[in-house]
């Protein structure tokens, strides 16, 4: 199956429903699943129909809007409406713990609701849906700006490693790390991508490889344990990854295995960049140790999809994320520019963010 | 399926044939495949019916003996017999490039042949078969001694990470790295094992996990990209791996991903041990850069067994091994004791090995 590149819509609004590409079965099959309310969207996030911090944020915003639309037809009493919408937001907040964009999007929707709490309920639902659309559109716009900032860091001919999928599929479009590659190619630079397969969910092998093949950007697939060897052979010139949450000191939570790549990149003097929309910065958290790391079910590790290859009787650990200390991060690529954690410029930027979010 | 622990015979001699456990389908299915000559054994090594440096060495020795037994019935002319046996040895030597035990075993068989070249052919075949049996029995004995030396390095309560499978299945029995764990447990120490799944062939998930479950040693399975996170959380106390070839300076070739584990272990101050029978030391090679790294077929990386999850159009790299510089190696555990690469004791030991192998 081949899709026009601008037609990959990770999330789309169709006939009063949210439709999301089912990322669990890509690239073997391509289908949209439709969602009608907060519970369904929360389950879609939890089961990884949709994944990637920015995409999760957008999905959650739509989840709130869908819930409001669902409730106006069933609940005329303002107090009960409020209680039920609040409950829906609570369910969404419980879906996955690590990506801060989820909480950021829910907060934004909640604040808008508070601001418009005097409105009639149907008007409120319309306002919430408009905001979900806006968050979605902003995300694409932000990724394009981020892509241009990041593309300046890449030279033609570079072989760039990425881990997991921080692509169009992880966002509302264009992607964060893969958006940097798209923007570099759009600037006429020849780059080739090395994709870690990213066990256990295989986002690299299935999603990043698929996006790059669609885009016509050369992509080489490796297993997660090959990155160090390729670096030691001089076959990697830079690393660009996405992130699920960045602490105020620049510590980066991202897909499990990112930390290992960062340590290896440092050993080999290879720049390690993190593509990070500002919404992914959690200014509340002083450092990465405070980031909750989701532990997922064992069956992801003992096999893949419906096959199991590990023997019965084995224990399993399945942390979905790890934390890379800020000292290993060469630069955070954001829509507001590139920031180097630990520098004065970075600290000033974080202070400004805190002020904007009324934390100071 | 449950087997008595002392009944796991990776390779066994039955009715004039070599039988090897088919390690491609473990633990889902357990079966022996039978081999009659050098070509069959070479194909068994190449396709990874048998794998692990010491086991490959034993299999190759049997391959030479089988070829001689096959030829005495068909080739009475001494010169033609010699030419055909030599050809069989050549085919075995081509099966896999990295494990030095293969070449060590073939050399040993060739030298014995030369020493007995005046014998009648049936007597020669018997001598070669006896030598293959001897190499097999020596391997188990060596692993038990190595296990005792290594077990002294582990304390009760330790959580020990291993990569790939350096177990009974990688040897004629007991195992090298897993032999150390078995010996530690036999000494009454409580240890628990963390097994990297070891993509793409999943030797950790399938073979190490299975061996440890059989043995009743607690084992936790993780994907290869989780080791760094567990180390950063203080959940790993030591690393013990096997090796396919050790250079004269102590550089270690082992399953792809070993280098990443070693770099991470160093960062976290965790000892990194390599269990290494003396036959795995390649005194010819001054350093690890000279070790040939096998590049295997792409379909191992684009999926597993008969399933494919990566999209068409993706390129693949599939190096089967990497090289860990000796400075990252805390100790080489051998049947002659534990040696720390770079020390005077280590260099004296290597010099002695060179003398024994008549290189000086």
XYZ file of C-alpha atoms in Angstrom:
720
model
C 0.000 0.000 0.000
C 1.347 3.402 -0.967
C -0.060 6.655 0.306
C 0.537 10.201 -0.855
C 2.847 11.685 1.743
C 0.525 14.572 2.611
C -2.352 12.149 2.979
C -1.002 10.338 6.052
C -3.361 11.795 8.648
C -2.591 10.149 11.959
C -5.762 11.646 13.465
C -8.668 13.136 11.517
C -12.169 14.419 12.233
C -14.843 12.698 10.130
C -18.647 12.891 10.565
C -18.559 13.919 14.203
C -16.042 11.242 15.168
C -12.313 11.087 15.747
C -10.586 8.623 13.434
C -7.095 7.365 14.193
C -4.764 5.138 12.127
C -4.411 1.799 13.935
C -0.630 1.857 14.498
C -0.579 -1.608 16.053
C -0.927 -3.279 12.671
C 1.112 -1.006 10.394
C 2.668 -1.511 7.897
C 1.051 -4.881 7.193
C -2.428 -3.328 7.257
C -3.721 0.234 7.092
C -7.028 1.133 8.706
C -8.697 3.909 10.674
C -10.561 3.247 13.905
C -13.381 5.625 14.945
C -13.886 7.048 18.452
C -16.978 8.599 20.048
C -15.979 9.524 23.586
C -13.301 9.879 26.249
C -13.308 6.211 27.312
C -12.741 4.961 23.772
C -9.953 7.455 23.121
C -8.305 6.561 26.444
C -8.356 2.893 25.448
C -6.920 3.792 22.022
C -4.048 5.598 23.768
C -3.509 2.814 26.289
C -3.465 0.053 23.681
C -1.230 2.122 21.377
C -3.605 2.513 18.454
C -2.162 6.016 18.690
C 1.231 6.688 20.288
C 3.883 9.379 20.323
C 3.691 12.217 22.834
C 2.306 14.962 20.538
C -0.255 12.617 18.923
C -1.391 11.464 22.357
C -1.906 15.120 23.329
C -4.034 15.782 20.250
C -6.029 12.576 20.758
C -6.708 13.502 24.389
C -7.953 16.971 23.384
C -10.375 15.348 20.945
C -11.338 12.903 23.683
C -12.482 15.824 25.867
C -14.404 17.433 22.984
C -16.040 14.103 22.051
C -17.083 13.570 25.635
C -18.662 17.040 25.810
C -20.503 16.435 22.510
C -21.683 13.047 23.799
C -22.873 14.568 27.096
C -24.859 17.556 25.752
C -27.333 15.103 24.240
C -27.709 13.180 27.506
C -27.194 15.576 30.373
C -28.966 18.930 30.561
C -28.118 19.514 34.237
C -25.039 21.702 34.334
C -23.576 20.255 37.544
C -24.018 16.656 36.447
C -22.626 17.534 33.007
C -19.573 19.037 34.675
C -19.095 16.008 36.931
C -19.328 13.598 34.018
C -16.997 15.619 31.752
C -14.529 15.844 34.613
C -14.717 12.077 34.985
C -14.006 11.638 31.271
C -10.941 13.863 31.584
C -9.860 11.732 34.544
C -10.086 8.558 32.452
C -7.983 10.151 29.716
C -5.395 11.249 32.289
C -5.083 7.634 33.436
C -4.360 6.219 29.980
C -0.556 6.551 29.954
C 1.680 8.163 32.569
C 4.892 9.311 30.853
C 4.090 11.677 27.954
C 3.497 15.109 29.435
C 1.666 16.307 26.301
C -1.319 14.282 27.488
C -1.569 16.324 30.692
C -0.694 19.538 28.905
C -3.553 19.033 26.416
C -6.028 18.047 29.154
C -5.028 21.128 31.181
C -5.504 23.369 28.186
C -8.963 21.936 27.539
C -9.888 22.193 31.218
C -8.801 25.819 31.417
C -10.805 26.689 28.320
C -13.811 24.989 29.863
C -13.414 26.999 33.083
C -13.142 30.220 31.079
C -16.378 29.352 29.271
C -18.224 27.737 32.143
C -21.047 30.273 31.930
C -21.809 29.354 28.305
C -24.670 27.134 27.248
C -23.559 23.525 27.045
C -23.841 23.112 23.248
C -21.763 26.268 22.758
C -19.208 24.963 25.227
C -18.955 21.664 23.321
C -18.386 23.599 20.085
C -15.666 25.670 21.738
C -13.922 22.522 23.026
C -14.042 20.877 19.599
C -12.645 24.033 17.982
C -9.804 23.947 20.506
C -9.023 20.283 19.679
C -8.868 21.200 15.991
C -6.606 24.115 16.911
C -4.237 21.928 18.963
C -4.047 19.517 16.015
C -3.282 22.285 13.499
C -0.799 23.966 15.834
C 1.033 20.673 16.199
C 1.667 20.382 12.452
C 2.717 24.040 12.268
C 5.047 23.667 15.252
C 6.626 20.548 13.732
C 7.368 22.380 10.503
C 9.093 25.240 12.338
C 10.975 22.742 14.536
C 11.957 20.840 11.402
C 13.501 23.947 9.870
C 15.487 24.723 13.043
C 16.681 21.121 13.266
C 17.493 20.778 9.577
C 20.157 23.484 9.966
C 22.072 21.113 12.237
C 22.319 18.445 9.528
C 24.747 18.535 6.622
C 24.216 16.874 3.282
C 25.570 13.337 3.252
C 24.937 12.697 6.930
C 23.811 9.297 8.196
C 21.417 10.011 11.038
C 20.280 7.456 13.599
C 16.837 7.645 15.159
C 15.164 5.489 17.793
C 11.467 4.634 17.934
C 9.091 6.698 15.788
C 8.983 10.454 16.222
C 7.353 10.886 12.857
C 4.097 12.014 11.293
C 2.528 9.021 13.015
C 3.662 10.264 16.444
C 2.182 13.703 15.835
C -0.642 15.357 13.940
C 1.699 15.499 10.935
C 5.292 16.058 9.693
C 6.780 14.585 12.859
C 9.377 15.862 15.327
C 12.639 13.915 14.724
C 11.451 12.660 11.337
C 10.157 16.188 10.681
C 13.778 17.355 10.996
C 14.752 14.781 8.326
C 11.823 15.797 6.085
C 12.770 19.461 6.402
C 16.449 18.708 5.690
C 15.500 16.805 2.534
C 13.131 19.637 1.553
C 16.150 21.985 1.860
C 17.912 19.827 -0.753
C 20.159 17.954 1.689
C 20.891 14.319 1.021
C 20.557 12.455 4.279
C 20.093 8.795 5.042
C 18.359 7.466 8.107
C 19.344 4.522 10.301
C 16.301 3.262 12.216
C 16.579 1.223 15.434
C 13.803 -1.374 15.257
C 12.751 -0.402 18.819
C 11.585 -3.495 20.620
C 9.162 -4.468 21.939
C 6.559 -2.542 19.919
C 8.846 -2.191 16.866
C 7.946 1.431 16.151
C 11.245 1.805 14.264
C 10.907 -1.307 12.092
C 7.222 -0.780 11.402
C 6.506 2.955 11.543
C 9.723 4.911 10.999
C 10.871 2.574 8.210
C 7.418 2.840 6.601
C 7.319 6.644 6.807
C 10.795 6.994 5.338
C 10.088 4.513 2.521
C 6.864 6.465 1.731
C 8.872 9.661 1.699
C 11.643 8.253 -0.507
C 14.279 8.976 2.164
C 16.886 6.158 2.255
C 16.422 4.185 5.449
C 18.459 1.320 6.906
C 16.873 -0.862 9.562
C 18.952 -2.303 12.424
C 18.139 -4.103 15.648
C 18.516 -1.999 18.793
C 21.752 -3.709 19.773
C 23.578 -2.728 16.552
C 23.772 1.042 17.087
C 27.012 0.859 19.096
C 28.738 -1.276 16.475
C 27.751 1.084 13.662
C 28.993 4.057 15.688
C 32.301 2.316 16.380
C 32.627 1.696 12.605
C 32.085 5.422 11.931
C 28.776 4.851 10.169
C 26.635 7.277 12.197
C 27.101 11.075 11.994
C 24.300 12.285 14.250
C 21.381 11.093 16.348
C 17.955 12.759 16.419
C 15.177 11.374 18.612
C 11.846 12.593 19.941
C 10.802 12.825 23.571
C 7.806 12.191 25.815
C 8.785 14.585 28.587
C 11.666 16.961 29.230
C 12.374 18.077 32.802
C 13.282 21.654 33.682
C 16.999 20.774 33.795
C 16.894 19.245 30.302
C 16.724 15.558 31.305
C 14.869 13.732 28.551
C 12.385 10.868 28.881
C 11.927 8.957 25.655
C 11.276 5.437 24.392
C 13.209 2.722 26.211
C 16.706 2.417 24.712
C 17.193 6.117 24.044
C 19.536 6.363 27.040
C 21.781 3.625 25.634
C 21.981 5.414 22.292
C 22.850 8.679 24.067
C 25.643 7.058 26.103
C 27.104 5.466 22.968
C 26.805 8.715 20.988
C 28.760 10.550 23.692
C 31.469 7.886 23.703
C 31.887 8.273 19.950
C 31.646 12.080 19.861
C 28.420 11.972 17.853
C 25.919 14.816 18.420
C 22.711 13.691 20.126
C 19.705 15.927 19.408
C 16.207 15.774 20.843
C 13.316 17.168 18.817
C 10.920 18.565 21.370
C 7.870 20.783 20.966
C 7.642 23.283 23.820
C 4.518 21.465 25.064
C 6.742 18.488 25.943
C 8.746 20.499 28.489
C 7.494 19.842 31.998
C 8.633 22.931 33.884
C 7.117 21.545 37.088
C 9.752 18.827 37.267
C 13.228 19.893 38.404
C 14.892 16.748 36.958
C 14.230 13.507 35.101
C 14.182 11.308 38.196
C 10.679 12.644 38.833
C 9.315 11.402 35.506
C 6.982 8.415 35.980
C 8.140 5.467 33.837
C 5.318 3.302 32.541
C 5.786 -0.460 33.014
C 3.780 -2.308 30.363
C 2.517 -5.892 30.133
C 4.968 -8.831 29.895
C 3.493 -10.274 26.697
C 5.026 -7.444 24.654
C 8.491 -8.725 25.631
C 7.884 -12.491 25.471
C 6.936 -12.268 21.788
C 5.315 -10.001 19.240
C 1.636 -9.674 18.277
C 0.195 -13.175 18.573
C 3.448 -15.142 18.627
C 5.344 -16.046 21.733
C 8.964 -17.163 21.620
C 10.039 -17.024 25.276
C 9.497 -20.074 27.476
C 6.883 -20.232 30.217
C 8.242 -19.503 33.657
C 10.355 -16.497 32.709
C 9.896 -13.187 34.508
C 9.722 -9.997 32.477
C 10.559 -6.316 32.889
C 8.926 -3.956 30.418
C 9.659 -0.289 31.160
C 8.389 1.695 28.176
C 10.692 4.699 28.644
C 14.036 5.711 30.089
C 15.631 8.984 31.115
C 18.669 10.486 29.398
C 20.557 12.941 31.637
C 20.779 16.426 30.136
C 24.584 16.310 29.970
C 24.298 13.757 27.169
C 21.996 16.017 25.127
C 23.800 18.104 22.501
C 20.719 20.192 21.801
C 16.956 20.393 22.241
C 15.349 21.275 18.911
C 12.134 23.226 19.611
C 9.861 25.513 17.611
C 11.464 28.409 19.518
C 15.003 27.465 18.473
C 17.740 25.071 19.549
C 18.692 25.065 23.240
C 21.647 23.360 24.897
C 20.681 22.078 28.363
C 22.854 23.512 31.110
C 23.673 26.780 29.296
C 22.531 30.239 30.430
C 20.375 30.578 27.311
C 18.627 27.314 28.174
C 18.010 28.348 31.778
C 16.622 31.726 30.675
C 14.312 29.936 28.254
C 13.048 27.612 30.984
C 12.466 30.616 33.275
C 10.435 32.296 30.535
C 8.395 29.116 30.092
C 7.709 29.018 33.804
C 6.514 32.634 33.704
C 4.297 31.960 30.686
C 2.752 29.023 32.487
C 2.327 31.262 35.554
C 4.541 29.200 37.741
C 6.619 32.102 38.963
C 8.456 -29.782 27.608
C 10.740 -30.261 30.599
C 14.109 -31.966 30.434
C 16.346 -33.210 33.205
C 19.138 -30.681 33.417
C 21.937 -33.156 32.821
C 20.076 -34.530 29.835
C 20.382 -31.433 27.637
C 22.934 -32.728 25.171
C 23.494 -30.035 22.574
C 25.476 -32.497 20.422
C 25.468 -36.275 20.783
C 26.793 -39.288 18.883
C 24.096 -41.826 18.032
C 24.350 -44.819 15.673
C 27.241 -43.480 13.682
C 25.714 -40.032 13.232
C 26.063 -36.653 14.880
C 22.793 -35.416 16.346
C 22.312 -31.760 17.232
C 19.403 -30.001 18.956
C 17.706 -27.734 16.405
C 18.210 -24.396 18.185
C 16.250 -22.439 15.569
C 12.932 -23.681 16.950
C 13.584 -23.827 20.698
C 11.816 -23.509 23.069
C 8.566 -23.975 21.116
C 9.765 -27.343 19.809
C 12.552 -29.715 20.797
C 14.084 -32.016 18.211
C 17.430 -33.453 17.182
C 18.655 -33.306 13.598
C 21.099 -35.984 12.354
C 24.235 -35.326 10.307
C 26.304 -37.689 8.150
C 29.129 -35.593 6.708
C 31.012 -32.321 6.555
C 28.618 -30.554 4.164
C 25.588 -31.251 6.349
C 27.375 -30.121 9.507
C 28.597 -26.964 7.740
C 25.024 -26.165 6.739
C 23.866 -26.851 10.315
C 26.427 -24.333 11.566
C 25.614 -21.769 8.880
C 21.849 -21.945 9.446
C 22.312 -21.879 13.239
C 20.891 -25.286 14.081
C 23.959 -25.210 16.323
C 25.536 -21.932 17.445
C 27.868 -20.678 20.157
C 31.621 -20.697 19.605
C 32.514 -23.828 21.627
C 29.587 -25.844 20.223
C 30.545 -24.826 16.699
C 34.081 -26.085 17.381
C 32.794 -29.458 18.607
C 30.375 -29.749 15.672
C 33.170 -28.997 13.216
C 35.403 -31.687 14.761
C 32.594 -34.212 14.324
C 32.124 -32.920 10.792
C 35.714 -33.902 9.959
C 35.315 -37.326 11.582
C 31.993 -37.940 9.799
C 33.547 -36.989 6.481
C 36.428 -39.427 7.045
C 33.993 -42.225 7.994
C 31.887 -41.439 4.918
C 34.968 -41.467 2.653
C 36.573 -44.741 3.804
C 33.617 -46.601 2.350
C 33.869 -44.776 -0.975
C 37.465 -43.879 -1.558
C 40.263 -46.438 -1.195
C 42.871 -44.316 -2.978
C 44.842 -42.478 -0.314
C 45.524 -39.333 -2.343
C 41.930 -38.938 -3.472
C 40.757 -39.642 0.098
C 43.061 -36.894 1.339
C 41.882 -34.443 -1.323
C 38.225 -35.086 -0.512
C 38.713 -34.897 3.258
C 40.623 -31.656 2.794
C 37.723 -30.318 0.731
C 35.284 -31.262 3.490
C 37.409 -29.370 6.020
C 37.390 -26.406 3.645
C 33.584 -26.417 3.508
C 33.414 -26.481 7.311
C 35.879 -23.575 7.495
C 33.566 -21.535 5.256
C 30.473 -22.011 7.420
C 30.874 -19.005 9.737
C 33.745 -16.550 9.953
C 33.831 -15.079 13.463
C 34.098 -17.859 16.065
C 37.736 -18.887 16.262
C 36.884 -22.236 17.912
C 35.789 -23.437 14.490
C 39.290 -22.922 13.069
C 40.936 -24.126 16.265
C 38.996 -27.428 16.098
C 39.647 -27.888 12.368
C 43.369 -27.226 12.947
C 43.485 -29.745 15.744
C 41.806 -32.396 13.581
C 44.081 -31.586 10.636
C 47.205 -31.882 12.758
C 46.090 -35.217 14.152
C 45.435 -36.388 10.620
C 48.941 -35.319 9.545
C 50.448 -37.117 12.517
C 48.586 -40.305 11.543
C 48.806 -39.975 7.789
C 50.682 -43.283 7.468
C 47.823 -45.210 9.116
C 45.306 -47.249 7.212
C 42.255 -45.174 6.351
C 39.742 -46.969 8.630
C 42.148 -46.581 11.553
C 42.570 -42.909 10.716
C 38.796 -42.397 10.676
C 38.560 -44.070 14.100
C 41.301 -41.809 15.459
C 39.527 -38.706 14.126
C 36.213 -39.770 15.669
C 37.932 -40.444 18.992
C 39.401 -36.936 18.844
C 35.975 -35.386 18.184
C 34.612 -37.243 21.235
C 37.632 -35.993 23.200
C 37.091 -32.365 22.151
C 33.455 -32.684 23.204
C 34.299 -34.161 26.608
C 37.111 -31.658 27.169
C 34.678 -28.818 26.469
C 32.323 -29.893 29.267
C 35.259 -30.380 31.646
C 36.736 -26.995 30.762
C 33.366 -25.293 31.287
C 33.058 -26.801 34.763
C 36.500 -25.533 35.762
C 35.785 -22.141 34.216
C 32.456 -22.086 36.051
C 34.205 -22.589 39.399
C 36.706 -19.795 38.696
C 33.903 -17.459 37.590
C 31.555 -18.326 40.442
C 34.100 -16.923 42.897
C 33.502 -13.485 41.361
C 29.782 -13.566 42.157
C 28.284 -12.924 45.568
C 25.006 -14.281 46.815
C 22.133 -11.943 46.000
C 23.678 -10.601 42.820
C 21.568 -9.772 39.783
C 23.681 -10.690 36.786
C 23.008 -9.587 33.226
C 23.946 -11.768 30.274
C 23.627 -11.217 26.541
C 22.865 -13.882 23.942
C 23.266 -17.519 25.004
C 26.586 -18.715 26.346
C 24.977 -21.733 27.925
C 24.907 -25.497 27.656
C 23.363 -24.975 24.219
C 26.379 -22.924 23.079
C 28.800 -25.617 24.219
C 28.975 -29.369 24.659
C 27.460 -28.849 28.114
C 27.331 -26.655 31.273
C 27.996 -23.479 29.266
C 30.529 -20.680 29.640
C 28.700 -17.601 31.014
C 25.695 -19.675 32.108
C 28.178 -22.246 33.424
C 29.426 -19.555 35.794
C 25.833 -19.050 37.006
C 25.288 -22.820 37.342
C 28.496 -23.175 39.336
C 27.615 -20.220 41.571
C 24.226 -21.760 42.339
C 25.901 -25.133 42.951
C 28.105 -23.346 45.514
C 24.908 -22.311 47.310
C 24.847 -18.721 46.091
C 21.500 -17.154 45.312
C 21.823 -15.306 42.036
C 19.236 -14.060 39.598
C 19.835 -13.642 35.897
C 18.690 -10.830 33.626
C 18.655 -12.017 30.003
C 18.820 -9.630 27.035
C 16.491 -11.088 24.396
C 19.282 -10.673 21.794
C 17.720 -9.757 18.507
C 17.601 -10.802 15.766
C 17.940 -14.540 16.554
C 16.565 -14.143 20.102
C 19.097 -16.459 21.725
C 18.451 -14.740 25.056
C 14.645 -14.923 24.955
C 14.557 -18.437 23.570
C 17.684 -20.264 24.753
C 19.086 -18.539 27.851
C 15.610 -18.053 29.346
C 14.800 -21.709 28.620
C 18.037 -23.012 30.139
C 17.604 -20.944 33.284
C 13.950 -21.940 33.690
C 14.976 -25.611 33.283
C 17.658 -25.095 35.899
C 15.357 -23.325 38.339
C 17.553 -20.205 38.341
C 15.363 -17.045 38.487
C 15.563 -15.289 35.138
C 14.100 -11.971 33.991
C 13.775 -11.313 30.286
C 14.285 -7.811 28.855
C 14.612 -6.398 25.362
C 18.158 -5.401 24.368
C 17.418 -1.698 24.761
C 16.446 -2.013 28.461
C 19.853 -2.909 29.916
C 20.958 0.719 30.293
C 17.770 1.696 32.120
C 18.077 -1.219 34.550
C 21.706 -0.311 35.228
C 20.775 3.325 35.848
C 18.141 2.112 38.321
C 20.796 0.066 40.192
C 19.206 -3.254 39.244
C 22.287 -4.929 37.727
C 25.292 -5.964 39.854
C 27.488 -7.674 37.247
C 27.610 -8.694 33.608
C 28.894 -12.066 32.367
C 28.909 -12.875 28.654
C 30.558 -15.438 26.399
C 32.776 -14.740 23.414
C 33.426 -15.960 19.887
C 37.019 -14.759 19.626
C 39.412 -12.914 21.910
C 42.396 -11.110 20.358
C 45.875 -11.208 21.908
C 45.351 -7.799 23.536
C 42.092 -8.941 25.166
C 39.629 -7.337 22.725
C 36.491 -9.468 22.719
C 34.259 -10.362 19.780
C 30.827 -11.535 20.861
C 27.192 -11.392 19.764
C 26.072 -8.020 18.401
C 25.077 -5.757 21.277
C 27.762 -6.931 23.688
C 29.746 -3.744 23.073
C 26.771 -1.575 24.078
C 26.350 -3.554 27.297
C 30.070 -3.173 28.070
C 30.000 0.604 27.528
C 26.957 0.940 29.780
C 28.478 -1.324 32.443
C 31.602 0.869 32.531
C 29.501 4.027 32.854
C 27.696 2.525 35.843
C 30.754 0.971 37.507
C 29.427 -2.549 36.990
C 31.996 -5.334 36.461
C 31.929 -6.807 32.947
C 33.257 -10.381 32.749
C 33.836 -12.546 29.702
C 33.730 -16.337 30.087
C 36.241 -17.621 27.589
C 37.715 -21.102 27.146
C 41.403 -20.856 26.179
C 40.507 -22.231 22.730
C 38.641 -18.983 22.041
C 41.801 -16.874 22.356
C 43.233 -16.089 18.927
C 46.872 -15.390 19.698
C 47.502 -14.700 16.007
C 45.470 -11.516 16.143
C 47.111 -8.513 17.831
C 43.778 -6.711 18.347
C 40.028 -6.956 17.771
C 39.969 -4.824 14.635
C 41.309 -7.875 12.800
C 38.360 -10.075 13.737
C 36.093 -10.734 10.733
C 32.493 -9.727 11.526
C 29.882 -11.870 9.817
C 27.076 -9.963 8.053
C 23.979 -12.172 7.893
C 20.856 -12.055 5.717
C 18.392 -9.133 5.945
C 15.331 -11.276 6.645
C 16.551 -11.939 10.199
C 16.167 -8.199 10.919
C 12.961 -7.458 8.996
C 11.027 -9.984 11.076
C 11.378 -13.262 12.937
C 10.964 -16.822 11.650
C 8.203 -16.649 9.051
C 6.735 -13.280 9.984
C 7.825 -9.989 8.516
C 6.980 -6.682 10.139
C 9.200 -4.205 8.303
C 7.923 -2.594 5.103
C 9.272 -3.442 1.654
C 11.880 -1.021 0.395
C 13.870 -0.763 3.613
C 17.604 -1.487 3.605
C 19.070 -3.650 6.354
C 22.355 -4.047 8.205
C 22.835 -7.342 10.047
C 26.287 -7.681 11.620
C 26.177 -10.761 13.846
C 28.997 -9.694 16.194
C 30.765 -6.664 17.549
C 34.086 -6.022 19.246
C 34.445 -4.828 22.836
C 37.796 -3.118 23.501
C 39.809 -4.829 26.225
C 39.757 -1.741 28.463
C 36.050 -2.353 29.056
C 36.673 -5.950 30.164
C 36.957 -6.383 33.950
C 38.160 -9.964 33.613
C 38.438 -12.922 31.259
C 37.212 -16.049 33.028
C 39.100 -19.055 31.606
C 39.771 -22.622 32.722
C 43.284 -21.449 33.636
C 42.025 -18.695 35.923
C 40.771 -15.120 35.668
C 42.907 -12.673 33.687
C 42.551 -8.905 33.466
C 43.449 -7.674 29.949
C 46.273 -5.163 29.955
C 47.933 -6.451 33.141
C 51.383 -8.091 33.289
C 49.817 -11.372 34.353
C 47.565 -11.287 31.293
C 50.450 -10.522 28.930
C 52.549 -13.342 30.422
C 49.624 -15.701 29.970
C 49.212 -14.698 26.313
C 52.980 -15.190 25.778
C 52.714 -18.678 27.274
C 49.773 -19.442 24.971
C 51.817 -18.303 21.984
C 54.675 -20.572 23.015
C 52.335 -23.515 23.503
C 50.891 -22.938 20.067
C 54.483 -22.687 18.732
C 54.119 -19.183 17.517
C 57.281 -17.919 19.221
